[in-house]
């Protein structure tokens, strides 16, 4: 075992994290010495571990905290990588982005409410089907209204419009948070998550629209040098990656400051 | 600890002088020779582009090191090599701002976030060229005819551009350039990828010095040649063999980009398979793809399957313990 593992404080943040992950993998792998070693590495990157890390079974206890967490602390896009396909596929202008954000938000609220009220009594295998059926039914009713009034936007979103009902935004948050909590908390979480998702998708939509067409929400700004490939999927992935990195850094800084503040408070009490 | 595999050999243990820095230094010396060739064909504008791109790469590398609070990695010279490869694989008339954008993409997006030299899953130079080819195709995929002295800073006039060999082949006719011209670099191509005698000399030098993984290049060229012989797009089989091999920047990429030590596979068998897959992808993309110069896209896809190839070969070969020890250092 390398010496430096015992004193991680001496390394800088980035290298320490990489190093501790590697050490973790090696330690776990030694437990599986009979198995093929390289397969062992693949197996340790278990999806269950990842899920438990990102979706703790018990989240915020009170509705206000759940709402705030949904907006930033547990933002579905920035920290859980949910709904990325909607952003990449459909957020080409602010109008499309806001349509998708509104529909997805509504589906989230209804699904999480139903999940915390009824579906938590069902066996896990049935729940997923229930989420999808519920959101598909709601989406069908919505589409009757939207096709009449906003047909241009709906056809611009294209295949991603029906796909909203099977996105992880709806199912994962219901499965990870709503079934463990009261309906009020679940609705607050859904509203916060919808706001968080909406903020990100509208911002990305605005950026893409500005770079490709030179407008934001239909308003012409004084930008003349256009960058047409901003409308391609890879560019959106890059933008999202930069956002996620920034948001994670901001959350880490915030949590560190908060912890320091709490420790100082404790010392003052003594 | 029974899982760790070590090669057991008897002494003497011979120390190699190859460090990342010396390898990269030799690489950049060889690339400078290619750069001189392209200055001969296109004039001093290439030198300006190279200077801008190398300086930008070094600057962004420093910036990223400062951002993650690690010791500066500029000294290992990999940024210089990346900058030179980007310059030589893009058109000689590319504007300086595009060089800076490509350097930023290569270092700040394709290399540094993954952990710097040796940890990047994709070749930074190939990523930068692919990004620029998608974003500005009318700059990146039009090549000035050669030889001519390009204006130092002004835009290239429309009359300076010529049809590349690939354009001729994709429309099914033989190019108007003679084969000698194509081989010596007098057909329009990217800045440093035209002069094949120099490139082949560079390849032999690097292979003899043990710096690049020559098996990839050899198997790539062989597979590309066999497909070209069997299914010619224009002319006879031998014409097709010559034109498919010596056009575009396939040879340049096969020497300097496919063999990149951090992205190419490690074991012998997987290197041969890797070369064959690269050649197949390049062939398919040339014939059916949107872009005429698609080697960088093929390379990025190959980079993605490289580690899997290594693992697959390791699982299926008898010498797998040796391979494991090499893979894990």
XYZ file of C-alpha atoms in Angstrom:
599
model
C 0.000 0.000 0.000
C 1.448 3.454 -0.868
C 2.452 5.597 2.070
C 0.553 8.630 0.956
C -2.777 6.934 1.530
C -2.422 7.461 5.273
C -2.028 11.199 4.945
C -4.262 12.358 2.124
C -4.071 15.953 3.310
C -0.643 16.326 1.798
C -1.844 15.900 -1.748
C -3.890 18.436 -3.612
C -7.602 17.838 -4.107
C -7.712 16.475 -7.607
C -4.882 13.996 -7.283
C -6.107 12.870 -3.871
C -9.518 12.011 -5.243
C -8.078 10.073 -8.185
C -5.655 8.335 -5.864
C -8.260 7.387 -3.288
C -10.492 5.968 -6.045
C -7.631 3.860 -7.330
C -6.738 2.627 -3.852
C -10.381 1.812 -3.274
C -10.470 -0.233 -6.480
C -7.270 -2.088 -5.598
C -8.452 -2.872 -2.069
C -11.773 -4.177 -3.289
C -10.085 -6.126 -6.003
C -7.858 -7.974 -3.592
C -10.937 -9.487 -2.068
C -11.667 -11.064 -5.423
C -8.298 -12.620 -6.031
C -9.722 -15.799 -7.558
C -11.536 -13.935 -10.252
C -10.033 -12.509 -13.358
C -8.442 -9.284 -12.220
C -9.543 -7.032 -15.036
C -13.083 -8.287 -14.804
C -12.895 -7.531 -11.113
C -12.222 -3.890 -11.868
C -15.241 -3.722 -14.121
C -17.373 -5.420 -11.547
C -16.394 -3.079 -8.728
C -17.754 -0.171 -10.696
C -21.078 -1.543 -9.628
C -24.179 0.345 -10.578
C -25.695 -0.231 -7.178
C -22.813 1.550 -5.455
C -23.236 4.503 -7.768
C -26.961 4.674 -7.159
C -26.587 4.600 -3.403
C -23.982 7.304 -3.598
C -26.062 9.646 -5.710
C -29.538 8.869 -4.462
C -29.459 8.534 -0.694
C -32.604 6.847 0.508
C -33.449 9.593 2.936
C -33.084 13.105 1.598
C -34.276 16.348 3.082
C -36.839 16.000 5.887
C -38.907 19.180 5.574
C -40.568 20.540 2.392
C -38.619 23.810 2.347
C -35.309 21.970 2.494
C -36.488 19.527 -0.198
C -37.458 22.441 -2.464
C -34.109 24.174 -1.993
C -32.218 20.920 -2.528
C -34.076 20.294 -5.782
C -33.018 23.670 -7.163
C -29.334 23.482 -6.433
C -27.997 21.032 -3.838
C -29.459 18.011 -5.609
C -30.096 19.508 -9.044
C -31.245 16.695 -11.364
C -29.085 17.763 -14.290
C -25.975 19.146 -12.634
C -25.447 16.471 -10.000
C -27.429 13.419 -11.097
C -27.129 13.688 -14.904
C -30.867 13.183 -15.380
C -32.716 14.649 -18.344
C -29.525 15.198 -20.331
C -31.104 13.658 -23.425
C -33.875 16.271 -23.358
C -31.381 19.120 -23.098
C -29.148 17.771 -25.843
C -32.008 16.832 -28.133
C -34.522 19.584 -27.740
C -33.033 22.724 -26.209
C -32.215 24.455 -29.477
C -34.133 27.655 -28.705
C -35.546 29.252 -25.575
C -39.128 28.495 -26.683
C -38.521 24.780 -27.155
C -36.566 24.633 -23.928
C -39.314 26.273 -21.886
C -41.956 23.991 -23.397
C -39.960 20.897 -22.442
C -39.198 22.326 -18.999
C -42.873 23.016 -18.278
C -44.082 19.613 -19.453
C -41.326 17.725 -17.637
C -41.983 19.727 -14.465
C -45.674 18.930 -14.525
C -44.985 15.235 -15.049
C -42.477 15.257 -12.200
C -44.930 16.815 -9.766
C -47.757 14.421 -10.637
C -45.557 11.321 -10.649
C -43.815 12.105 -7.364
C -47.123 12.918 -5.686
C -48.662 9.625 -6.852
C -45.494 7.758 -5.899
C -45.426 8.981 -2.319
C -49.167 8.509 -1.917
C -49.915 5.181 -3.649
C -47.066 3.581 -5.550
C -44.834 3.110 -2.513
C -47.123 0.296 -1.444
C -46.435 -1.618 -4.679
C -43.550 -4.060 -5.283
C -40.507 -2.428 -6.925
C -40.972 -4.197 -10.254
C -44.431 -2.740 -10.702
C -43.506 0.791 -9.684
C -41.477 1.626 -12.762
C -44.338 0.629 -15.042
C -46.675 2.764 -12.952
C -44.480 5.868 -13.295
C -44.270 5.477 -17.053
C -47.986 4.788 -17.473
C -48.938 7.749 -15.275
C -46.670 10.177 -17.069
C -47.695 8.840 -20.481
C -51.359 9.386 -19.616
C -50.700 12.932 -18.412
C -48.537 13.643 -21.451
C -51.318 12.411 -23.748
C -53.841 14.779 -22.158
C -51.314 17.623 -22.356
C -50.493 16.927 -25.966
C -54.163 17.293 -26.936
C -53.914 20.877 -25.700
C -50.375 21.566 -26.929
C -50.852 20.252 -30.474
C -53.692 22.720 -30.970
C -52.008 25.776 -29.492
C -48.241 25.267 -29.789
C -47.903 22.932 -32.766
C -44.780 24.672 -34.125
C -42.837 24.229 -30.893
C -44.020 20.658 -30.419
C -42.943 19.696 -33.923
C -39.597 21.450 -33.381
C -39.009 19.312 -30.277
C -39.935 16.289 -32.381
C -39.311 12.802 -31.081
C -38.087 14.147 -27.730
C -41.580 15.332 -26.830
C -43.058 11.833 -26.273
C -39.752 10.745 -24.746
C -40.277 13.111 -21.804
C -42.509 10.529 -20.133
C -39.768 7.886 -19.949
C -36.932 10.170 -18.921
C -35.037 9.484 -15.725
C -36.133 12.882 -14.408
C -39.543 11.451 -13.603
C -38.726 7.914 -12.578
C -35.448 8.293 -10.701
C -36.509 11.096 -8.396
C -39.767 9.330 -7.594
C -37.954 6.072 -6.913
C -35.128 7.575 -4.898
C -36.918 10.264 -2.904
C -40.696 10.299 -3.167
C -41.431 6.739 -2.024
C -39.467 7.294 1.180
C -41.117 10.568 2.112
C -44.489 12.260 2.682
C -46.528 13.607 -0.259
C -45.860 17.224 0.759
C -42.103 16.682 0.764
C -42.352 14.804 -2.533
C -44.230 17.635 -4.236
C -41.782 20.189 -2.861
C -38.886 18.086 -4.150
C -40.552 17.752 -7.556
C -41.172 21.491 -7.779
C -37.582 22.253 -6.806
C -36.245 19.674 -9.241
C -38.466 21.038 -12.010
C -37.202 24.563 -11.346
C -33.604 23.368 -11.305
C -34.061 21.423 -14.537
C -35.898 24.338 -16.138
C -33.165 26.794 -15.235
C -30.473 24.639 -16.789
C -32.397 23.738 -19.951
C -33.505 27.328 -20.587
C -30.002 28.634 -20.057
C -28.576 26.063 -22.480
C -31.370 26.826 -24.950
C -30.609 30.540 -24.747
C -26.902 29.952 -25.260
C -27.485 27.694 -28.260
C -29.962 30.105 -29.793
C -27.579 33.018 -29.280
C -24.676 31.182 -30.886
C -26.587 29.760 -33.858
C -29.176 32.424 -34.687
C -27.924 35.457 -32.785
C -31.205 35.844 -30.926
C -32.442 35.034 -27.428
C -36.103 34.105 -27.151
C -36.745 35.710 -30.544
C -35.081 39.006 -29.584
C -32.259 39.983 -31.889
C -29.078 40.910 -30.081
C -26.140 42.673 -31.680
C -24.177 39.464 -32.349
C -22.940 38.930 -35.875
C -20.357 36.137 -35.695
C -22.400 32.968 -35.597
C -21.185 29.525 -34.601
C -23.492 27.050 -36.359
C -22.082 23.915 -34.779
C -23.383 25.082 -31.379
C -26.601 23.373 -32.425
C -24.919 19.971 -32.640
C -25.158 17.431 -29.840
C -21.461 17.343 -28.998
C -21.330 21.036 -28.242
C -24.270 20.769 -25.865
C -22.571 17.899 -24.068
C -19.485 20.081 -23.690
C -21.511 23.010 -22.324
C -23.247 20.688 -19.869
C -19.922 19.202 -18.782
C -18.540 22.648 -18.030
C -21.720 23.538 -16.109
C -21.596 20.337 -14.079
C -17.942 20.843 -13.203
C -18.627 24.421 -12.132
C -21.667 23.453 -10.095
C -19.834 20.644 -8.322
C -16.995 22.980 -7.472
C -19.457 25.582 -6.164
C -21.263 22.982 -4.032
C -17.989 21.714 -2.593
C -16.888 25.244 -1.702
C -20.298 25.978 -0.148
C -20.279 22.791 1.939
C -16.732 23.406 3.129
C -17.636 26.933 4.202
C -20.759 25.659 5.938
C -18.831 22.998 7.838
C -16.229 25.508 8.937
C -18.992 27.830 10.090
C -20.617 25.065 12.132
C -17.320 24.111 13.735
C -16.705 27.722 14.699
C -20.190 27.891 16.211
C -19.450 24.793 18.282
C -16.218 26.277 19.537
C -18.038 29.472 20.467
C -20.609 27.469 22.442
C -17.866 25.826 24.446
C -1.761 -9.923 -2.939
C -1.784 -12.932 -5.253
C -3.325 -10.718 -7.873
C -0.235 -8.726 -8.722
C 1.756 -10.156 -11.606
C 5.425 -9.428 -11.980
C 7.712 -10.449 -14.820
C 10.429 -12.600 -13.293
C 13.722 -12.328 -15.165
C 17.343 -12.715 -14.286
C 19.818 -9.842 -14.200
C 21.222 -7.708 -15.754
C 18.495 -5.088 -15.578
C 19.190 -2.547 -18.266
C 18.055 0.990 -17.625
C 16.462 2.803 -20.558
C 17.073 6.493 -20.966
C 13.599 7.020 -22.406
C 11.560 9.313 -20.195
C 8.397 11.096 -21.349
C 10.453 14.221 -21.811
C 13.148 12.673 -24.006
C 10.567 10.819 -26.095
C 8.561 13.968 -26.638
C 11.724 15.938 -27.425
C 12.658 13.456 -30.141
C 9.088 13.509 -31.439
C 9.138 17.293 -31.679
C 12.501 17.268 -33.456
C 11.072 14.895 -36.061
C 7.940 17.010 -36.374
C 10.130 20.084 -36.899
C 11.637 18.342 -39.941
C 8.111 17.871 -41.328
C 7.383 21.503 -40.488
C 10.396 22.606 -42.530
C 8.989 20.639 -45.484
C 5.678 22.383 -45.221
C 7.463 25.766 -45.030
C 9.155 24.780 -48.282
C 5.766 24.123 -49.896
C 3.569 26.863 -48.391
C 5.923 29.595 -47.217
C 6.521 31.088 -43.761
C 2.820 31.310 -42.875
C 3.030 27.745 -41.558
C 5.814 28.810 -39.205
C 3.607 31.555 -37.758
C 0.742 29.094 -37.326
C 3.046 26.602 -35.624
C 4.441 29.230 -33.281
C 0.950 30.435 -32.348
C -0.363 26.918 -31.819
C 2.611 25.686 -29.775
C 2.617 28.811 -27.618
C -1.138 28.501 -27.076
C -0.817 24.825 -26.136
C 1.968 25.567 -23.659
C 0.015 28.503 -22.248
C -3.184 26.503 -21.772
C -1.232 23.619 -20.229
C 0.265 26.047 -17.718
C -3.163 27.527 -17.056
C -4.687 24.100 -16.399
C -1.803 23.132 -14.100
C -2.352 26.311 -12.123
C -6.094 25.653 -11.983
C -5.767 22.162 -10.502
C -2.804 23.232 -8.349
C -0.427 20.603 -9.684
C 3.207 21.060 -10.696
C 3.511 22.515 -14.178
C 3.617 19.734 -16.784
C 4.938 21.884 -19.619
C 8.417 20.441 -19.099
C 7.395 17.055 -20.476
C 7.072 18.712 -23.921
C 3.802 16.941 -24.776
C 2.081 20.284 -25.310
C 4.668 21.193 -27.938
C 4.089 17.912 -29.767
C 0.317 18.419 -29.664
C 0.698 21.951 -31.036
C 2.956 20.823 -33.870
C 0.657 17.943 -34.846
C -2.365 20.265 -34.899
C -0.526 22.743 -37.116
C 0.702 20.111 -39.543
C -2.649 18.330 -39.866
C -4.676 21.472 -40.523
C -4.568 23.478 -43.778
C -1.632 25.822 -44.234
C -3.952 28.770 -44.726
C -5.836 28.349 -41.451
C -6.131 31.630 -39.535
C -4.224 32.117 -36.285
C -7.364 32.441 -34.142
C -8.432 28.958 -35.241
C -5.047 27.654 -34.096
C -5.660 29.128 -30.650
C -9.180 27.651 -30.502
C -7.876 24.218 -31.489
C -5.072 24.431 -28.923
C -7.626 25.327 -26.261
C -9.858 22.423 -27.227
C -6.974 19.968 -27.291
C -5.468 20.923 -23.943
C -8.400 22.221 -21.883
C -11.075 19.767 -23.002
C -9.447 16.654 -24.478
C -6.397 16.328 -22.242
C -6.249 18.156 -18.910
C -9.690 17.218 -17.443
C -8.789 13.527 -17.733
C -5.544 13.946 -15.798
C -2.998 15.160 -18.315
C -0.362 13.271 -20.266
C -0.833 9.499 -20.200
C -4.378 9.620 -18.861
C -6.236 11.086 -21.827
C -8.502 8.494 -23.458
C -8.602 10.367 -26.778
C -5.800 11.856 -28.804
C -5.932 15.625 -28.059
C -4.765 16.694 -31.505
C -7.326 14.471 -33.236
C -10.090 15.841 -30.992
C -9.090 19.410 -31.834
C -9.024 18.737 -35.566
C -12.363 16.906 -35.447
C -13.892 19.809 -33.505
C -12.605 22.369 -35.988
C -13.640 20.250 -39.001
C -17.199 20.070 -37.713
C -17.385 23.696 -36.658
C -15.613 25.450 -39.515
C -15.668 23.012 -42.454
C -15.086 25.689 -45.066
C -11.779 26.613 -43.418
C -10.605 23.180 -42.356
C -11.603 21.120 -45.395
C -10.341 23.395 -48.193
C -6.671 23.131 -48.962
C -4.474 25.593 -50.893
C -2.712 24.132 -53.905
C 0.979 23.481 -53.582
C 3.678 24.708 -53.953
C 2.912 28.391 -53.453
C 3.888 31.080 -50.957
C 0.796 32.030 -48.987
C 0.276 35.614 -47.751
C 1.542 35.997 -44.190
C -1.524 37.394 -42.452
C -4.167 38.189 -45.079
C -7.010 35.843 -46.041
C -6.227 33.295 -48.730
C -7.760 34.275 -52.114
C -10.312 31.883 -53.589
C -8.033 31.092 -56.557
C -5.329 29.648 -54.278
C -7.408 26.620 -53.309
C -7.222 23.362 -55.224
C -9.096 20.079 -55.428
C -7.671 17.360 -53.217
C -7.043 13.814 -54.355
C -9.850 12.636 -52.089
C -12.348 14.933 -53.817
C -11.397 13.450 -57.186
C -11.635 9.907 -55.869
C -15.038 10.455 -54.299
C -16.402 11.636 -57.631
C -14.923 8.517 -59.241
C -12.297 10.086 -61.513
C -8.512 9.993 -61.469
C -6.858 13.219 -60.216
C -5.150 15.509 -62.701
C -1.887 15.526 -60.702
C 0.859 13.088 -61.697
C 1.757 10.372 -59.213
C 5.206 11.870 -58.676
C 3.615 15.190 -57.758
C 1.294 13.504 -55.276
C 4.129 11.535 -53.705
C 6.369 14.601 -53.404
C 3.617 16.774 -51.928
C 2.665 18.978 -54.883
C -1.032 18.133 -54.561
C -3.248 20.188 -52.222
C -3.250 18.711 -48.729
C -2.935 19.713 -45.098
C 0.188 21.671 -44.186
C 2.578 18.893 -43.262
C 0.967 15.793 -44.656
C 1.940 16.022 -48.308
C 5.633 15.221 -48.446
C 5.612 11.439 -48.243
C 9.370 10.723 -48.588
C 10.029 12.796 -45.465
C 7.113 11.205 -43.606
C 8.353 7.707 -44.424
C 11.862 8.647 -43.321
C 10.409 9.992 -40.060
C 8.509 6.754 -39.564
C 11.620 4.613 -40.045
C 13.609 6.822 -37.672
C 10.953 6.748 -34.959
C 10.377 2.996 -35.351
C 14.088 2.213 -35.120
C 14.414 4.420 -32.055
C 11.495 2.516 -30.509
C 9.499 5.686 -29.852
C 6.299 4.832 -31.713
C 4.330 1.601 -31.937
C 5.229 0.784 -35.533
C 2.994 -2.284 -35.690
C -0.093 -0.070 -35.762
C 1.228 1.959 -38.689
C 2.267 -1.115 -40.646
C -0.993 -2.979 -40.158
C -2.972 0.194 -40.901
C -1.138 0.804 -44.170
C -1.382 -2.849 -45.176
C -5.124 -3.078 -44.541
C -5.822 0.254 -46.248
C -3.785 -0.928 -49.223
C -5.517 -4.303 -49.444
C -8.988 -2.747 -49.416
C -7.890 -0.191 -52.008
C -6.499 -2.965 -54.228
C -9.649 -5.024 -53.957
C -12.237 -2.257 -54.318
C -10.869 0.637 -56.380
C -12.914 3.845 -56.456
C -11.228 5.181 -59.619
C -8.808 3.731 -62.150
C -7.160 0.348 -61.841
C -6.208 -1.544 -58.696
C -2.651 -0.215 -58.557
C -3.783 3.388 -59.132
C -6.254 2.944 -56.330
C -3.595 1.474 -54.015
C -1.312 4.453 -54.573
C -4.014 7.119 -54.371
C -5.770 5.784 -51.281
C -2.507 5.410 -49.386
C -0.940 8.713 -50.373
C -3.856 11.096 -49.999
C -5.469 12.937 -47.153
C -3.584 12.832 -43.891
C -3.953 9.098 -43.312
C -0.194 8.449 -43.460
C 0.613 11.405 -41.231
C -2.024 10.298 -38.725
C -0.840 6.693 -38.884
C 2.682 7.767 -37.978
C 2.124 10.499 -35.425
C -1.431 10.152 -34.092
C -2.469 6.473 -34.182
C 0.736 5.511 -32.387
C 0.325 7.955 -29.512
C 1.586 6.001 -26.467
C -1.233 6.988 -24.141
C -4.164 6.170 -26.420
C -3.027 3.173 -28.480
C -3.187 -0.440 -27.250
C -0.208 -2.003 -25.516
C 0.015 -5.656 -26.487
C 1.383 -6.794 -29.841
C -1.710 -8.603 -31.087
C -4.051 -5.795 -30.171
C -1.820 -3.315 -31.996
C -2.218 -5.273 -35.226
C -5.995 -5.549 -34.738
C -6.167 -1.849 -33.887
C -4.451 -0.940 -37.147
C -6.879 -3.086 -39.146
C -9.917 -1.530 -37.430
C -8.537 1.984 -38.026
C -8.034 1.221 -41.712
C -11.554 -0.183 -42.089
C -13.067 2.868 -40.410
C -11.030 5.267 -42.528
C -12.073 3.423 -45.694
C -15.754 3.404 -44.766
C -15.712 7.064 -43.747
C -13.916 8.116 -46.925
C -16.419 6.306 -49.111
C -19.679 7.018 -47.328
C -18.889 9.829 -44.885
C -19.903 13.474 -44.979
C -16.352 14.801 -44.652
C -13.575 14.121 -47.130
C -10.876 14.234 -44.470
C -12.255 11.932 -41.814
C -9.155 10.251 -40.410
C -9.461 12.124 -37.120
C -13.023 10.846 -36.591
C -11.887 7.279 -37.277
C -9.032 7.784 -34.838
C -11.334 8.994 -32.063
C -13.597 5.953 -32.474
C -10.532 3.692 -32.435
C -9.228 5.361 -29.265
C -12.505 4.441 -27.620
C -12.135 0.744 -28.438
C -8.368 0.552 -27.798
C -8.501 -0.345 -24.071
C -11.239 -2.919 -24.704
C -9.042 -4.524 -27.358
C -6.167 -4.734 -24.884
C -8.402 -6.352 -22.307
C -9.895 -8.769 -24.817
C -6.482 -9.845 -26.099
C -5.232 -10.214 -22.524
C -8.129 -12.465 -21.655
C -7.648 -14.626 -24.733
C -3.892 -14.997 -24.835
C -1.667 -17.359 -22.895
C 0.803 -14.642 -22.100
C -1.770 -12.642 -20.273
C 0.180 -12.259 -17.044
C 3.024 -10.552 -18.831
C 0.603 -8.259 -20.580
C -1.139 -7.401 -17.328
C 2.089 -6.413 -15.680
C 2.853 -4.128 -18.575
C -0.593 -2.591 -18.592
C -0.551 -1.811 -14.939
C 3.045 -0.591 -14.808
